[in-house]
GROMACS .gro file of C-alpha atoms in nm:
model
  511
    1MET     CA    1  -1.181  -1.070  -1.281
    2ILE     CA    2  -1.058  -0.888  -0.961
    3ARG     CA    3  -0.838  -1.184  -0.860
    4SER     CA    4  -0.678  -1.126  -1.192
    5ILE     CA    5  -0.671  -0.743  -1.224
    6LEU     CA    6  -0.493  -0.750  -0.850
    7MET     CA    7  -0.233  -1.010  -0.929
    8VAL     CA    8  -0.135  -0.758  -1.253
    9SER     CA    9  -0.169  -0.451  -1.044
   10THR     CA   10   0.073  -0.584  -0.792
   11GLY     CA   11   0.356  -0.630  -1.059
   12THR     CA   12   0.297  -0.357  -1.211
   13LEU     CA   13   0.260  -0.138  -0.846
   14ALA     CA   14   0.636  -0.330  -0.818
   15SER     CA   15   0.749  -0.190  -1.109
   16ARG     CA   16   0.608   0.168  -1.062
   17LEU     CA   17   0.766   0.156  -0.711
   18LEU     CA   18   1.108   0.040  -0.878
   19GLY     CA   19   1.042   0.281  -1.107
   20PHE     CA   20   0.988   0.563  -0.860
   21ALA     CA   21   1.356   0.407  -0.735
   22ARG     CA   22   1.540   0.463  -1.066
   23ASP     CA   23   1.366   0.769  -1.120
   24ALA     CA   24   1.490   0.942  -0.760
   25MET     CA   25   1.860   0.780  -0.895
   26VAL     CA   26   1.862   0.918  -1.227
   27ALA     CA   27   1.761   1.321  -1.030
   28ALA     CA   28   1.989   1.275  -0.818
   29LEU     CA   29   2.266   1.176  -1.117
   30LEU     CA   30   2.161   1.458  -1.339
   31GLY     CA   31   1.926   1.671  -1.182
   32ALA     CA   32   1.710   1.871  -1.393
   33GLY     CA   33   1.898   2.059  -1.642
   34ALA     CA   34   2.032   2.022  -2.045
   35VAL     CA   35   2.187   1.678  -1.968
   36ALA     CA   36   1.945   1.557  -1.828
   37ASP     CA   37   1.621   1.712  -2.091
   38ALA     CA   38   1.853   1.555  -2.308
   39PHE     CA   39   1.838   1.144  -2.159
   40LEU     CA   40   1.435   1.188  -2.083
   41VAL     CA   41   1.399   1.334  -2.436
   42ALA     CA   42   1.557   1.015  -2.564
   43PHE     CA   43   1.408   0.777  -2.231
   44GLN     CA   44   1.047   0.894  -2.372
   45LEU     CA   45   1.121   0.843  -2.740
   46VAL     CA   46   1.240   0.458  -2.657
   47ASN     CA   47   0.926   0.431  -2.384
   48VAL     CA   48   0.666   0.522  -2.602
   49ILE     CA   49   0.780   0.298  -2.800
   50ARG     CA   50   0.788   0.007  -2.541
   51ARG     CA   51   0.397   0.097  -2.416
   52LEU     CA   52   0.314   0.096  -2.788
   53LEU     CA   53   0.372  -0.280  -2.748
   54THR     CA   54   0.368  -0.311  -2.424
   55GLU     CA   55   0.127  -0.330  -2.108
   56GLY     CA   56  -0.139  -0.427  -2.279
   57ALA     CA   57  -0.106  -0.280  -2.585
   58LEU     CA   58  -0.103  -0.536  -2.880
   59ASN     CA   59  -0.342  -0.690  -2.621
   60ALA     CA   60  -0.601  -0.540  -2.822
   61ALA     CA   61  -0.549  -0.724  -3.146
   62LEU     CA   62  -0.355  -1.076  -3.066
   63ILE     CA   63  -0.586  -1.159  -2.791
   64PRO     CA   64  -0.902  -1.116  -3.019
   65ALA     CA   65  -0.754  -1.291  -3.308
   66TRP     CA   66  -0.588  -1.577  -3.089
   67ALA     CA   67  -0.911  -1.678  -2.913
   68ARG     CA   68  -1.098  -1.681  -3.242
   69ILE     CA   69  -0.819  -1.905  -3.438
   70ASN     CA   70  -0.788  -2.118  -3.128
   71ALA     CA   71  -1.245  -2.199  -3.116
   72LEU     CA   72  -1.274  -2.230  -3.427
   73GLU     CA   73  -0.944  -2.423  -3.548
   74GLY     CA   74  -0.796  -2.600  -3.237
   75PRO     CA   75  -0.478  -2.512  -3.061
   76VAL     CA   76  -0.240  -2.601  -3.310
   77ALA     CA   77  -0.349  -2.350  -3.554
   78ALA     CA   78  -0.381  -2.102  -3.283
   79ALA     CA   79   0.026  -2.192  -3.133
   80ALA     CA   80   0.104  -2.158  -3.548
   81PHE     CA   81  -0.042  -1.837  -3.607
   82ALA     CA   82   0.130  -1.726  -3.300
   83GLY     CA   83   0.436  -1.797  -3.418
   84ARG     CA   84   0.421  -1.626  -3.755
   85VAL     CA   85   0.326  -1.331  -3.514
   86LEU     CA   86   0.633  -1.317  -3.311
   87CYS     CA   87   0.876  -1.407  -3.585
   88THR     CA   88   0.715  -1.116  -3.780
   89ILE     CA   89   0.696  -0.860  -3.566
   90GLY     CA   90   1.047  -0.941  -3.433
   91ALA     CA   91   1.155  -0.891  -3.788
   92ALA     CA   92   1.020  -0.559  -3.816
   93VAL     CA   93   1.076  -0.406  -3.532
   94VAL     CA   94   1.490  -0.476  -3.584
   95ILE     CA   95   1.395  -0.313  -3.911
   96ALA     CA   96   1.238  -0.062  -3.791
   97ALA     CA   97   1.569  -0.009  -3.496
   98VAL     CA   98   1.789   0.033  -3.786
   99LEU     CA   99   1.558   0.292  -3.969
  100ILE     CA  100   1.515   0.443  -3.642
  101GLY     CA  101   1.876   0.484  -3.545
  102LEU     CA  102   1.978   0.625  -3.897
  103ALA     CA  103   1.718   0.901  -3.895
  104MET     CA  104   1.794   0.965  -3.534
  105PRO     CA  105   1.909   1.342  -3.583
  106MET     CA  106   1.571   1.442  -3.792
  107VAL     CA  107   1.360   1.231  -3.464
  108ILE     CA  108   1.482   1.418  -3.213
  109ALA     CA  109   1.459   1.730  -3.380
  110LEU     CA  110   1.091   1.668  -3.483
  111VAL     CA  111   0.978   1.589  -3.069
  112ALA     CA  112   1.197   1.882  -2.912
  113PRO     CA  113   1.275   2.132  -3.205
  114GLY     CA  114   1.363   2.321  -2.911
  115PHE     CA  115   1.735   2.133  -2.961
  116ILE     CA  116   1.782   2.239  -3.219
  117GLY     CA  117   2.143   2.374  -3.281
  118GLU     CA  118   2.180   2.349  -2.890
  119PRO     CA  119   2.471   2.060  -2.819
  120THR     CA  120   2.195   1.873  -2.624
  121LEU     CA  121   2.062   1.808  -2.977
  122GLN     CA  122   2.355   1.552  -3.023
  123VAL     CA  123   2.377   1.416  -2.668
  124ALA     CA  124   1.970   1.333  -2.692
  125VAL     CA  125   2.105   1.178  -3.041
  126ASP     CA  126   2.344   0.960  -2.859
  127ASN     CA  127   2.134   0.855  -2.598
  128ALA     CA  128   1.880   0.735  -2.780
  129ARG     CA  129   2.058   0.518  -3.052
  130LEU     CA  130   2.194   0.371  -2.738
  131MET     CA  131   1.923   0.264  -2.581
  132LEU     CA  132   1.744   0.158  -2.976
  133PRO     CA  133   1.821  -0.207  -2.896
  134TYR     CA  134   1.577  -0.207  -2.674
  135LEU     CA  135   1.305  -0.207  -2.919
  136ALA     CA  136   1.468  -0.549  -3.149
  137PHE     CA  137   1.336  -0.758  -2.752
  138ALA     CA  138   1.041  -0.545  -2.713
  139GLY     CA  139   0.907  -0.672  -3.015
  140PRO     CA  140   0.918  -1.041  -2.917
  141VAL     CA  141   0.877  -0.989  -2.528
  142THR     CA  142   0.509  -0.810  -2.638
  143VAL     CA  143   0.374  -1.135  -2.868
  144MET     CA  144   0.485  -1.346  -2.545
  145MET     CA  145   0.334  -1.142  -2.272
  146GLY     CA  146  -0.030  -1.127  -2.522
  147LEU     CA  147   0.014  -1.458  -2.545
  148TYR     CA  148   0.059  -1.582  -2.151
  149ASN     CA  149  -0.255  -1.276  -2.113
  150ALA     CA  150  -0.465  -1.490  -2.392
  151ARG     CA  151  -0.430  -1.818  -2.151
  152GLY     CA  152  -0.500  -1.604  -1.829
  153ARG     CA  153  -0.163  -1.604  -1.701
  154PHE     CA  154  -0.069  -1.270  -1.609
  155ALA     CA  155   0.152  -1.376  -1.370
  156LEU     CA  156   0.455  -1.420  -1.546
  157THR     CA  157   0.329  -1.082  -1.722
  158ALA     CA  158   0.282  -0.862  -1.456
  159PHE     CA  159   0.606  -0.938  -1.277
  160SER     CA  160   0.853  -0.943  -1.548
  161PRO     CA  161   0.846  -0.594  -1.608
  162LEU     CA  162   1.102  -0.577  -1.319
  163LEU     CA  163   1.388  -0.689  -1.489
  164PHE     CA  164   1.349  -0.324  -1.692
  165ASN     CA  165   1.394  -0.095  -1.399
  166GLY     CA  166   1.595  -0.339  -1.141
  167ALA     CA  167   1.913  -0.384  -1.396
  168LEU     CA  168   1.888   0.050  -1.444
  169ILE     CA  169   1.878   0.048  -1.073
  170ALA     CA  170   2.197  -0.192  -1.067
  171VAL     CA  171   2.394   0.033  -1.298
  172MET     CA  172   2.315   0.355  -1.165
  173THR     CA  173   2.414   0.224  -0.829
  174LEU     CA  174   2.760   0.185  -0.930
  175LEU     CA  175   2.724   0.517  -1.092
  176LEU     CA  176   2.606   0.688  -0.772
  177VAL     CA  177   2.903   0.485  -0.609
  178PHE     CA  178   3.159   0.567  -0.861
  179PRO     CA  179   3.069   0.926  -1.036
  180GLN     CA  180   3.131   0.949  -1.343
  181GLY     CA  181   3.008   1.303  -1.484
  182ALA     CA  182   2.651   1.338  -1.591
  183THR     CA  183   2.720   1.355  -1.968
  184THR     CA  184   2.940   0.985  -1.902
  185ALA     CA  185   2.664   0.894  -1.636
  186ALA     CA  186   2.378   0.932  -1.917
  187MET     CA  187   2.498   0.733  -2.179
  188VAL     CA  188   2.607   0.429  -1.903
  189MET     CA  189   2.204   0.481  -1.866
  190ALA     CA  190   2.118   0.488  -2.219
  191ALA     CA  191   2.346   0.152  -2.304
  192THR     CA  192   2.169  -0.028  -2.031
  193VAL     CA  193   1.856   0.018  -2.137
  194GLY     CA  194   1.887  -0.262  -2.443
  195ILE     CA  195   2.031  -0.530  -2.180
  196ALA     CA  196   1.728  -0.489  -1.949
  197GLY     CA  197   1.478  -0.629  -2.309
  198PHE     CA  198   1.711  -0.898  -2.346
  199LEU     CA  199   1.697  -0.988  -1.962
  200GLN     CA  200   1.279  -0.956  -1.989
  201LEU     CA  201   1.257  -1.157  -2.350
  202SER     CA  202   1.491  -1.465  -2.198
  203LEU     CA  203   1.275  -1.518  -1.905
  204LEU     CA  204   0.924  -1.516  -2.109
  205PHE     CA  205   1.076  -1.741  -2.355
  206LEU     CA  206   1.267  -1.951  -2.109
  207ARG     CA  207   0.897  -2.014  -1.941
  208GLN     CA  208   0.687  -2.087  -2.187
  209HIS     CA  209   0.724  -2.470  -2.155
  210SER     CA  210   0.904  -2.623  -2.494
  211GLY     CA  211   0.769  -2.328  -2.737
  212ARG     CA  212   0.414  -2.476  -2.712
  213LEU     CA  213   0.276  -2.102  -2.681
  214ALA     CA  214   0.430  -2.011  -3.035
  215ALA     CA  215   0.550  -2.318  -3.275
  216PRO     CA  216   0.665  -2.284  -3.544
  217LEU     CA  217   0.854  -1.944  -3.588
  218ARG     CA  218   0.795  -1.835  -3.919
  219LEU     CA  219   0.780  -1.484  -4.115
  220SER     CA  220   0.503  -1.471  -4.303
  221LEU     CA  221   0.293  -1.156  -4.457
  222ASP     CA  222   0.045  -1.381  -4.571
  223GLY     CA  223  -0.367  -1.235  -4.552
  224GLN     CA  224  -0.435  -1.399  -4.281
  225MET     CA  225  -0.047  -1.151  -4.076
  226ARG     CA  226  -0.224  -0.846  -4.321
  227GLY     CA  227  -0.525  -0.794  -4.126
  228PHE     CA  228  -0.387  -0.881  -3.842
  229LEU     CA  229  -0.131  -0.644  -3.821
  230ARG     CA  230  -0.387  -0.390  -4.029
  231LYS     CA  231  -0.567  -0.416  -3.650
  232ALA     CA  232  -0.291  -0.461  -3.441
  233LEU     CA  233  -0.111  -0.098  -3.538
  234PRO     CA  234  -0.442   0.103  -3.484
  235GLY     CA  235  -0.472  -0.038  -3.144
  236MET     CA  236  -0.128  -0.017  -3.068
  237VAL     CA  237  -0.105   0.358  -3.106
  238ALA     CA  238  -0.495   0.363  -2.924
  239SER     CA  239  -0.364   0.147  -2.604
  240SER     CA  240  -0.036   0.437  -2.574
  241GLY     CA  241  -0.225   0.751  -2.544
  242PRO     CA  242  -0.097   0.905  -2.199
  243GLN     CA  243   0.253   0.838  -2.344
  244LEU     CA  244   0.204   1.005  -2.698
  245LEU     CA  245   0.047   1.268  -2.505
  246ILE     CA  246   0.331   1.360  -2.290
  247VAL     CA  247   0.529   1.324  -2.581
  248GLY     CA  248   0.354   1.558  -2.818
  249ALA     CA  249   0.361   1.803  -2.486
  250ALA     CA  250   0.787   1.736  -2.491
  251ILE     CA  251   0.747   1.928  -2.854
  252ILE     CA  252   0.629   2.201  -2.696
  253ALA     CA  253   0.809   2.183  -2.357
  254SER     CA  254   1.177   2.175  -2.521
  255SER     CA  255   1.187   2.518  -2.593
  256MET     CA  256   1.139   2.616  -2.238
  257PRO     CA  257   1.458   2.519  -2.015
  258SER     CA  258   1.409   2.257  -1.746
  259ALA     CA  259   1.068   2.205  -1.854
  260VAL     CA  260   1.087   1.851  -2.014
  261SER     CA  261   1.211   1.727  -1.711
  262TRP     CA  262   0.964   1.850  -1.458
  263LEU     CA  263   0.719   1.739  -1.686
  264TYR     CA  264   0.858   1.408  -1.709
  265PHE     CA  265   0.928   1.338  -1.291
  266ALA     CA  266   0.518   1.543  -1.253
  267ASN     CA  267   0.399   1.261  -1.505
  268ARG     CA  268   0.626   0.968  -1.347
  269LEU     CA  269   0.403   1.033  -1.040
  270ILE     CA  270   0.069   0.968  -1.302
  271GLU     CA  271   0.223   0.668  -1.430
  272LEU     CA  272   0.187   0.468  -1.036
  273PRO     CA  273  -0.188   0.492  -1.017
  274LEU     CA  274  -0.281   0.506  -1.381
  275GLY     CA  275   0.020   0.159  -1.432
  276ILE     CA  276  -0.172   0.005  -1.148
  277VAL     CA  277  -0.526   0.028  -1.292
  278GLY     CA  278  -0.501   0.137  -1.650
  279THR     CA  279  -0.244  -0.151  -1.739
  280ALA     CA  280  -0.501  -0.371  -1.574
  281MET     CA  281  -0.780  -0.277  -1.718
  282GLY     CA  282  -0.623  -0.335  -2.079
  283THR     CA  283  -0.446  -0.654  -1.965
  284VAL     CA  284  -0.772  -0.846  -1.780
  285LEU     CA  285  -1.086  -0.671  -1.967
  286ILE     CA  286  -0.990  -0.725  -2.317
  287PRO     CA  287  -0.997  -1.157  -2.267
  288GLU     CA  288  -1.294  -1.111  -2.062
  289LEU     CA  289  -1.446  -0.945  -2.318
  290THR     CA  290  -1.352  -1.079  -2.606
  291ARG     CA  291  -1.526  -1.371  -2.451
  292ALA     CA  292  -1.831  -1.225  -2.413
  293ALA     CA  293  -1.863  -1.082  -2.738
  294ARG     CA  294  -1.745  -1.446  -2.896
  295GLU     CA  295  -2.027  -1.616  -2.670
  296ASN     CA  296  -2.245  -1.302  -2.761
  297ASP     CA  297  -2.312  -1.317  -2.370
  298HIS     CA  298  -2.462  -0.955  -2.296
  299ALA     CA  299  -2.469  -1.038  -1.878
  300LEU     CA  300  -2.185  -1.095  -1.908
  301MET     CA  301  -2.082  -0.791  -2.123
  302THR     CA  302  -2.234  -0.591  -1.909
  303HIS     CA  303  -2.075  -0.727  -1.536
  304ALA     CA  304  -1.762  -0.664  -1.716
  305GLN     CA  305  -1.840  -0.339  -1.840
  306SER     CA  306  -1.985  -0.263  -1.473
  307ARG     CA  307  -1.669  -0.407  -1.278
  308GLY     CA  308  -1.427  -0.242  -1.483
  309ILE     CA  309  -1.602   0.157  -1.430
  310GLU     CA  310  -1.659   0.136  -1.029
  311LEU     CA  311  -1.296  -0.039  -0.997
  312ALA     CA  312  -1.185   0.250  -1.229
  313LEU     CA  313  -1.350   0.550  -1.106
  314GLY     CA  314  -1.313   0.388  -0.685
  315LEU     CA  315  -0.942   0.364  -0.747
  316THR     CA  316  -0.868   0.652  -0.933
  317LEU     CA  317  -1.068   0.943  -0.830
  318PRO     CA  318  -0.882   0.895  -0.474
  319ALA     CA  319  -0.540   0.910  -0.620
  320THR     CA  320  -0.603   1.181  -0.802
  321LEU     CA  321  -0.718   1.449  -0.529
  322GLY     CA  322  -0.447   1.261  -0.298
  323LEU     CA  323  -0.177   1.380  -0.589
  324ILE     CA  324  -0.339   1.722  -0.626
  325VAL     CA  325  -0.377   1.805  -0.210
  326LEU     CA  326  -0.015   1.602  -0.142
  327SER     CA  327   0.175   1.752  -0.456
  328THR     CA  328   0.447   1.942  -0.288
  329PRO     CA  329   0.492   1.694  -0.039
  330ILE     CA  330   0.548   1.355  -0.213
  331VAL     CA  331   0.770   1.571  -0.502
  332ARG     CA  332   0.977   1.695  -0.230
  333LEU     CA  333   1.046   1.379  -0.051
  334LEU     CA  334   1.099   1.139  -0.377
  335PHE     CA  335   1.309   1.400  -0.592
  336GLU     CA  336   1.462   1.703  -0.458
  337HIS     CA  337   1.806   1.565  -0.344
  338GLY     CA  338   2.130   1.561  -0.582
  339ALA     CA  339   2.112   1.849  -0.837
  340PHE     CA  340   1.715   1.851  -0.799
  341THR     CA  341   1.628   2.212  -0.599
  342ALA     CA  342   1.363   2.343  -0.470
  343ARG     CA  343   1.294   2.506  -0.719
  344ASP     CA  344   1.273   2.213  -0.952
  345THR     CA  345   1.017   2.069  -0.641
  346ALA     CA  346   0.795   2.367  -0.730
  347ALA     CA  347   0.777   2.356  -1.063
  348THR     CA  348   0.685   1.957  -1.070
  349ALA     CA  349   0.458   1.998  -0.817
  350GLN     CA  350   0.261   2.240  -1.027
  351ALA     CA  351   0.265   2.098  -1.307
  352MET     CA  352   0.135   1.768  -1.147
  353VAL     CA  353  -0.153   1.919  -1.013
  354TRP     CA  354  -0.312   1.952  -1.389
  355LEU     CA  355  -0.170   1.676  -1.470
  356ALA     CA  356  -0.352   1.449  -1.226
  357LEU     CA  357  -0.681   1.627  -1.346
  358ALA     CA  358  -0.635   1.398  -1.672
  359LEU     CA  359  -0.617   1.101  -1.446
  360PRO     CA  360  -0.966   0.957  -1.417
  361ALA     CA  361  -0.965   1.058  -1.761
  362HIS     CA  362  -0.658   0.839  -1.860
  363VAL     CA  363  -0.878   0.536  -1.656
  364LEU     CA  364  -1.150   0.603  -1.850
  365ILE     CA  365  -1.007   0.570  -2.160
  366LYS     CA  366  -0.840   0.225  -2.085
  367ALA     CA  367  -1.170   0.090  -1.933
  368LEU     CA  368  -1.391   0.188  -2.233
  369SER     CA  369  -1.171   0.080  -2.494
  370PRO     CA  370  -1.163  -0.303  -2.438
  371ALA     CA  371  -1.512  -0.289  -2.519
  372PHE     CA  372  -1.409  -0.162  -2.910
  373PHE     CA  373  -1.088  -0.405  -2.894
  374ALA     CA  374  -1.341  -0.711  -2.797
  375ARG     CA  375  -1.509  -0.667  -3.096
  376GLU     CA  376  -1.201  -0.611  -3.289
  377ASN     CA  377  -1.270  -0.272  -3.339
  378THR     CA  378  -0.916  -0.075  -3.316
  379HIS     CA  379  -0.996   0.257  -3.523
  380VAL     CA  380  -1.228   0.388  -3.282
  381PRO     CA  381  -0.985   0.341  -3.005
  382LEU     CA  382  -0.740   0.494  -3.243
  383LEU     CA  383  -0.991   0.846  -3.355
  384ALA     CA  384  -0.971   0.896  -3.007
  385THR     CA  385  -0.641   0.911  -2.940
  386VAL     CA  386  -0.585   1.095  -3.236
  387ILE     CA  387  -0.807   1.388  -3.132
  388GLY     CA  388  -0.611   1.394  -2.808
  389LEU     CA  389  -0.280   1.416  -2.939
  390VAL     CA  390  -0.403   1.706  -3.167
  391VAL     CA  391  -0.581   1.897  -2.877
  392ALA     CA  392  -0.254   1.871  -2.701
  393ILE     CA  393  -0.069   2.037  -2.893
  394VAL     CA  394  -0.285   2.264  -3.019
  395ALA     CA  395  -0.344   2.371  -2.628
  396ALA     CA  396  -0.004   2.382  -2.550
  397TYR     CA  397   0.178   2.625  -2.821
  398ALA     CA  398  -0.206   2.836  -2.633
  399LEU     CA  399  -0.107   2.760  -2.314
  400GLY     CA  400   0.264   2.745  -2.365
  401ALA     CA  401   0.291   3.103  -2.159
  402PHE     CA  402   0.256   2.909  -1.814
  403GLY     CA  403   0.531   2.713  -1.862
  404ALA     CA  404   0.507   2.352  -1.770
  405SER     CA  405   0.209   2.407  -1.588
  406GLY     CA  406   0.041   2.543  -1.921
  407ILE     CA  407   0.160   2.239  -2.089
  408ALA     CA  408   0.005   2.004  -1.837
  409MET     CA  409  -0.292   2.208  -1.885
  410ALA     CA  410  -0.294   2.095  -2.270
  411ILE     CA  411  -0.259   1.747  -2.130
  412ALA     CA  412  -0.544   1.749  -1.941
  413LEU     CA  413  -0.790   1.882  -2.230
  414ALA     CA  414  -0.693   1.623  -2.415
  415ALA     CA  415  -0.710   1.304  -2.222
  416TRP     CA  416  -1.083   1.408  -2.123
  417SER     CA  417  -1.129   1.461  -2.485
  418SER     CA  418  -1.008   1.135  -2.587
  419ALA     CA  419  -1.211   0.964  -2.372
  420ILE     CA  420  -1.551   1.184  -2.443
  421VAL     CA  421  -1.486   1.034  -2.790
  422LEU     CA  422  -1.471   0.757  -2.663
  423MET     CA  423  -1.784   0.748  -2.473
  424ILE     CA  424  -2.032   0.900  -2.725
  425GLN     CA  425  -1.869   0.669  -3.018
  426GLY     CA  426  -1.931   0.333  -2.783
  427GLY     CA  427  -2.288   0.481  -2.729
  428ARG     CA  428  -2.390   0.537  -3.085
  429SER     CA  429  -2.225   0.195  -3.194
  430PHE     CA  430  -2.341  -0.058  -2.951
  431GLY     CA  431  -2.461   0.114  -2.634
  432TRP     CA  432  -2.308   0.163  -2.311
  433ALA     CA  433  -2.473  -0.095  -1.998
  434ILE     CA  434  -2.398  -0.071  -1.602
  435ASP     CA  435  -2.599  -0.259  -1.415
  436ALA     CA  436  -2.803  -0.179  -1.135
  437ASP     CA  437  -2.545  -0.216  -0.823
  438ALA     CA  438  -2.251   0.021  -1.067
  439LYS     CA  439  -2.568   0.258  -1.031
  440LEU     CA  440  -2.601   0.287  -0.652
  441ARG     CA  441  -2.210   0.271  -0.636
  442LEU     CA  442  -2.073   0.491  -0.871
  443PRO     CA  443  -2.250   0.786  -0.682
  444ILE     CA  444  -2.094   0.649  -0.318
  445ILE     CA  445  -1.771   0.673  -0.433
  446MET     CA  446  -1.722   1.019  -0.605
  447LEU     CA  447  -1.909   1.171  -0.234
  448ALA     CA  448  -1.669   0.968  -0.108
  449ALA     CA  449  -1.360   1.060  -0.290
  450LEU     CA  450  -1.478   1.433  -0.243
  451ALA     CA  451  -1.517   1.410   0.119
  452MET     CA  452  -1.127   1.257   0.134
  453GLY     CA  453  -1.046   1.548  -0.051
  454GLY     CA  454  -1.129   1.792   0.156
  455LEU     CA  455  -1.057   1.618   0.450
  456LEU     CA  456  -0.734   1.594   0.404
  457TRP     CA  457  -0.667   1.937   0.242
  458LEU     CA  458  -0.772   2.048   0.633
  459LEU     CA  459  -0.567   1.783   0.758
  460THR     CA  460  -0.220   1.880   0.549
  461ARG     CA  461  -0.311   2.227   0.693
  462THR     CA  462  -0.321   2.143   1.057
  463MET     CA  463  -0.038   1.899   1.000
  464PRO     CA  464   0.303   2.044   1.036
  465SER     CA  465   0.608   2.052   0.801
  466ALA     CA  466   0.946   1.861   0.801
  467ASP     CA  467   1.282   1.905   0.679
  468HIS     CA  468   1.442   1.555   0.750
  469LYS     CA  469   1.385   1.325   0.473
  470LEU     CA  470   1.274   1.050   0.723
  471ALA     CA  471   1.057   1.269   0.884
  472GLN     CA  472   0.923   1.371   0.544
  473ALA     CA  473   0.875   0.993   0.474
  474VAL     CA  474   0.619   0.919   0.825
  475LEU     CA  475   0.466   1.248   0.768
  476VAL     CA  476   0.349   1.182   0.387
  477ALA     CA  477   0.279   0.815   0.490
  478LEU     CA  478   0.066   0.921   0.778
  479GLN     CA  479  -0.146   1.190   0.556
  480ILE     CA  480  -0.182   0.922   0.267
  481ALA     CA  481  -0.291   0.654   0.523
  482CYS     CA  482  -0.545   0.912   0.704
  483GLY     CA  483  -0.686   0.965   0.386
  484LEU     CA  484  -0.800   0.572   0.259
  485ALA     CA  485  -0.921   0.587   0.595
  486ILE     CA  486  -1.090   0.918   0.566
  487TYR     CA  487  -1.269   0.698   0.187
  488ALA     CA  488  -1.287   0.362   0.276
  489VAL     CA  489  -1.489   0.452   0.631
  490PRO     CA  490  -1.823   0.579   0.373
  491LEU     CA  491  -1.768   0.268   0.147
  492LEU     CA  492  -1.812   0.051   0.426
  493LEU     CA  493  -2.067   0.247   0.628
  494THR     CA  494  -2.318   0.226   0.261
  495GLY     CA  495  -2.235  -0.171   0.193
  496ALA     CA  496  -2.047  -0.042  -0.131
  497LEU     CA  497  -1.753  -0.226  -0.042
  498ARG     CA  498  -1.800  -0.521   0.123
  499TRP     CA  499  -1.502  -0.747   0.241
  500ARG     CA  500  -1.726  -1.055   0.199
  501ASP     CA  501  -1.762  -0.966  -0.144
  502PHE     CA  502  -1.378  -0.872  -0.197
  503ARG     CA  503  -1.275  -1.245  -0.048
  504ALA     CA  504  -1.480  -1.404  -0.249
  505ALA     CA  505  -1.398  -1.260  -0.529
  506LEU     CA  506  -1.032  -1.409  -0.447
  507ARG     CA  507  -1.106  -1.707  -0.425
  508LYS     CA  508  -1.038  -1.976  -0.717
  509PRO     CA  509  -1.301  -2.103  -0.886
  510ALA     CA  510  -1.375  -2.477  -0.761
  511VAL     CA  511  -1.220  -2.712  -1.068
   0.00000   0.00000   0.00000
């Protein structure tokens, strides 16, 4: 499981790093003004739809259903089921893209009511319509990725999203070399999103080896397919909680100049550890827990849950404290250039501190939800997501006087609300069980993270500041390295982290 998580995390890390390069170029091209707000609202809308489908979301329903059919009826029946899912979802997202395109002015007005009556509204509508072709490709891409994951082939699905950011970066490089103005640049970037989706789908189809994953392709709405969709839709929504919270917050932020942009760039930094850990949890834990549930193997279930929670907290707690302590230097290094000013850096860093407090909750949700999905229960995670979304909107209204930081506080409250709902419902439904190793390691992990955060804070107060970008990069890299060393030492000294166990986990098992 660790080897598979490392594979998915590596691909996600590469994609997120390209995403940082992409966002730095967006900041340089558009800044944090009206055009940037319009583009980012449109991009977040399409990105949420993408996340509703991808990054492990459809795994919640597809993998347990495919595994059950494959075990009971054989691989031919499983491939036929996959072909029906692929064709049906592909047709559904094409129809949805057309309908959303027609209703786009109302959709943008709903998610960004602050744009109503402003020229920003039409710019956002135009950008979103140009991005919609991506939706037609995202559905089939998602099904193909889920099928690869069901067979334990994580490498291709982990690295294929690189094409999305790679295509955008290539186009933005040309726009930086040949400037076209902010509005035109936003339109060109929006049109590139659909091309990126086509490239990703092409790669997945070319690698499926004569169509054995999903065949034959057939549109179907029979009883089996309707049952699958009834479970898939709640699971897709439940797996996209962090993105839905940002959209809910954008509804309030759209009435505040530049707040959408500040929240977007702050959230992008939170999504690095969230993607590396959370996406890997959703992608790898669901197949593992599905197998344990199907075989009624309580020992395997406990082992998988224990390692998932250990990995989630062990990687997320130091990331949370590091992002809080280093918020300003990281934002300044990555985004403060071109049209992105020092004022934008300060506002983005303040929002990032509060969003970082939501990070452990987001990752806990990713680690806890697979226990429900493996039992083909998608309604409890959906309930947790809906409760979190309601809390986010209500709290954002209440804390709106604090600007973007107040909305970030609301997101943190909402994330923890969803995590608490999952913990309570899981305890009532099947009980949470962690093994003795986890009970020993988790307190050590928490204490080591707290020590790292405190010592890193003292370190940043004694180190000099820097004005040149290269010096800033060296300084931030040095601070991060020191933080990692401070965190690792107590884990190694106490035996909570042992290199021989890690190396053994990475070795392929004997066949």
